């Protein structure tokens, strides 16, 4: 799955928002949502397959964190729109 497909789900986006502050064990993360722990684990697996999160085992816990490198493709895509917008703005400014 690519990053854009993974980001298409609102729950996965909410999980990423929770993880952006610091790494969180899957159990703690699951307690923050009104879905089951297995459902959270499935969403985390999708995010991991897309390269957006990574997990580390610490004792018996799986700790998840955001993998910033996974957002490069997303950022490049969004940035390409800014390039066009800035070019249009520059053209408008030069007309005056």
PDB file of C-alpha atoms in Angstrom:
ATOM      1  CA  UNK A   1       0.000   0.000   0.000  1.00  0.00           C
ATOM      2  CA  UNK A   2       1.275   3.465  -0.750  1.00  0.00           C
ATOM      3  CA  UNK A   3       1.203   6.426   1.616  1.00  0.00           C
ATOM      4  CA  UNK A   4      -1.723   8.118  -0.136  1.00  0.00           C
ATOM      5  CA  UNK A   5      -3.940   5.056   0.175  1.00  0.00           C
ATOM      6  CA  UNK A   6      -3.019   4.659   3.829  1.00  0.00           C
ATOM      7  CA  UNK A   7      -3.793   8.321   4.517  1.00  0.00           C
ATOM      8  CA  UNK A   8      -7.216   7.975   2.913  1.00  0.00           C
ATOM      9  CA  UNK A   9      -8.679   6.481   6.092  1.00  0.00           C
ATOM     10  CA  UNK A  10      -9.681   8.975   8.826  1.00  0.00           C
ATOM     11  CA  UNK A  11      -8.823   6.586  11.659  1.00  0.00           C
ATOM     12  CA  UNK A  12      -5.321   6.058  10.294  1.00  0.00           C
ATOM     13  CA  UNK A  13      -4.867   9.826  10.060  1.00  0.00           C
ATOM     14  CA  UNK A  14      -6.028  10.128  13.688  1.00  0.00           C
ATOM     15  CA  UNK A  15      -3.535   7.435  14.713  1.00  0.00           C
ATOM     16  CA  UNK A  16      -0.743   9.373  13.014  1.00  0.00           C
ATOM     17  CA  UNK A  17      -1.791  12.535  14.842  1.00  0.00           C
ATOM     18  CA  UNK A  18      -1.523  10.661  18.137  1.00  0.00           C
ATOM     19  CA  UNK A  19       1.900   9.307  17.212  1.00  0.00           C
ATOM     20  CA  UNK A  20       3.403  12.573  16.014  1.00  0.00           C
ATOM     21  CA  UNK A  21       4.175  13.726  19.546  1.00  0.00           C
ATOM     22  CA  UNK A  22       6.016  10.639  20.736  1.00  0.00           C
ATOM     23  CA  UNK A  23       6.170   6.863  20.307  1.00  0.00           C
ATOM     24  CA  UNK A  24       3.233   5.006  21.887  1.00  0.00           C
ATOM     25  CA  UNK A  25       2.692   1.339  22.794  1.00  0.00           C
ATOM     26  CA  UNK A  26      -0.090  -0.253  20.775  1.00  0.00           C
ATOM     27  CA  UNK A  27      -2.164  -0.950  23.908  1.00  0.00           C
ATOM     28  CA  UNK A  28      -2.047   2.682  25.018  1.00  0.00           C
ATOM     29  CA  UNK A  29      -2.872   3.804  21.512  1.00  0.00           C
ATOM     30  CA  UNK A  30      -5.846   1.424  21.348  1.00  0.00           C
ATOM     31  CA  UNK A  31      -7.208   2.874  24.607  1.00  0.00           C
ATOM     32  CA  UNK A  32      -7.467   6.279  22.901  1.00  0.00           C
ATOM     33  CA  UNK A  33      -9.915   5.068  20.247  1.00  0.00           C
ATOM     34  CA  UNK A  34     -13.375   3.537  20.274  1.00  0.00           C
ATOM     35  CA  UNK A  35     -12.297   0.514  18.241  1.00  0.00           C
ATOM     36  CA  UNK A  36     -10.769  -2.764  19.309  1.00  0.00           C
ATOM     37  CA  UNK A  37      -7.059  -3.331  19.803  1.00  0.00           C
ATOM     38  CA  UNK A  38      -6.979  -5.800  16.881  1.00  0.00           C
ATOM     39  CA  UNK A  39      -8.533  -3.114  14.654  1.00  0.00           C
ATOM     40  CA  UNK A  40      -5.866  -0.608  15.749  1.00  0.00           C
ATOM     41  CA  UNK A  41      -3.208  -3.236  15.051  1.00  0.00           C
ATOM     42  CA  UNK A  42      -4.571  -3.764  11.538  1.00  0.00           C
ATOM     43  CA  UNK A  43      -4.502  -0.013  10.867  1.00  0.00           C
ATOM     44  CA  UNK A  44      -0.958   0.197  12.236  1.00  0.00           C
ATOM     45  CA  UNK A  45       0.069  -2.648   9.936  1.00  0.00           C
ATOM     46  CA  UNK A  46      -1.302  -0.716   6.937  1.00  0.00           C
ATOM     47  CA  UNK A  47       0.572   2.411   8.047  1.00  0.00           C
ATOM     48  CA  UNK A  48       3.717   0.355   8.514  1.00  0.00           C
ATOM     49  CA  UNK A  49       3.363  -1.280   5.086  1.00  0.00           C
ATOM     50  CA  UNK A  50       3.047   2.229   3.617  1.00  0.00           C
ATOM     51  CA  UNK A  51       6.259   3.265   5.396  1.00  0.00           C
ATOM     52  CA  UNK A  52       4.552   5.877   7.576  1.00  0.00           C
ATOM     53  CA  UNK A  53       5.157   4.249  10.962  1.00  0.00           C
ATOM     54  CA  UNK A  54       7.669   1.861  12.443  1.00  0.00           C
ATOM     55  CA  UNK A  55       7.540  -0.390  15.457  1.00  0.00           C
ATOM     56  CA  UNK A  56      10.087  -1.435  18.015  1.00  0.00           C
ATOM     57  CA  UNK A  57       9.713  -4.221  20.522  1.00  0.00           C
ATOM     58  CA  UNK A  58      10.496  -3.157  24.058  1.00  0.00           C
ATOM     59  CA  UNK A  59       9.991  -6.104  26.360  1.00  0.00           C
ATOM     60  CA  UNK A  60       6.496  -7.373  25.643  1.00  0.00           C
ATOM     61  CA  UNK A  61       5.275  -4.128  24.090  1.00  0.00           C
ATOM     62  CA  UNK A  62       5.252  -2.984  20.496  1.00  0.00           C
ATOM     63  CA  UNK A  63       6.028   0.726  20.450  1.00  0.00           C
ATOM     64  CA  UNK A  64       4.932   2.629  17.337  1.00  0.00           C
ATOM     65  CA  UNK A  65       6.324   5.905  16.073  1.00  0.00           C
ATOM     66  CA  UNK A  66       5.990   8.060  12.981  1.00  0.00           C
ATOM     67  CA  UNK A  67       8.543   7.352  10.275  1.00  0.00           C
ATOM     68  CA  UNK A  68       9.158  10.804   8.800  1.00  0.00           C
ATOM     69  CA  UNK A  69      10.978   9.443   5.743  1.00  0.00           C
ATOM     70  CA  UNK A  70       7.721   7.803   4.701  1.00  0.00           C
ATOM     71  CA  UNK A  71       6.146  11.200   4.171  1.00  0.00           C
ATOM     72  CA  UNK A  72       8.677  12.287   1.529  1.00  0.00           C
ATOM     73  CA  UNK A  73       6.453  11.167  -1.360  1.00  0.00           C
ATOM     74  CA  UNK A  74       3.445  12.928   0.152  1.00  0.00           C
ATOM     75  CA  UNK A  75       5.398  16.122   0.771  1.00  0.00           C
ATOM     76  CA  UNK A  76       6.818  16.168  -2.754  1.00  0.00           C
ATOM     77  CA  UNK A  77       3.324  15.773  -4.174  1.00  0.00           C
ATOM     78  CA  UNK A  78       1.880  18.591  -2.050  1.00  0.00           C
ATOM     79  CA  UNK A  79       4.901  20.812  -2.689  1.00  0.00           C
ATOM     80  CA  UNK A  80       4.354  20.467  -6.433  1.00  0.00           C
ATOM     81  CA  UNK A  81       1.054  22.294  -5.997  1.00  0.00           C
ATOM     82  CA  UNK A  82       2.790  25.139  -4.155  1.00  0.00           C
ATOM     83  CA  UNK A  83       5.230  25.550  -7.033  1.00  0.00           C
ATOM     84  CA  UNK A  84       2.312  26.029  -9.427  1.00  0.00           C
ATOM     85  CA  UNK A  85       0.483  28.361  -7.041  1.00  0.00           C
ATOM     86  CA  UNK A  86       3.581  30.503  -6.506  1.00  0.00           C
ATOM     87  CA  UNK A  87       4.200  30.684 -10.257  1.00  0.00           C
ATOM     88  CA  UNK A  88       0.635  31.872 -10.788  1.00  0.00           C
ATOM     89  CA  UNK A  89       0.987  34.435  -8.007  1.00  0.00           C
ATOM     90  CA  UNK A  90       4.221  35.688  -9.519  1.00  0.00           C
ATOM     91  CA  UNK A  91       2.568  36.004 -12.945  1.00  0.00           C
ATOM     92  CA  UNK A  92      -0.301  37.985 -11.419  1.00  0.00           C
ATOM     93  CA  UNK A  93       2.118  40.287  -9.596  1.00  0.00           C
ATOM     94  CA  UNK A  94       4.075  40.941 -12.803  1.00  0.00           C
ATOM     95  CA  UNK A  95       0.884  41.931 -14.671  1.00  0.00           C
ATOM     96  CA  UNK A  96       0.303  44.894 -12.348  1.00  0.00           C
TER      97      UNK A  96
END
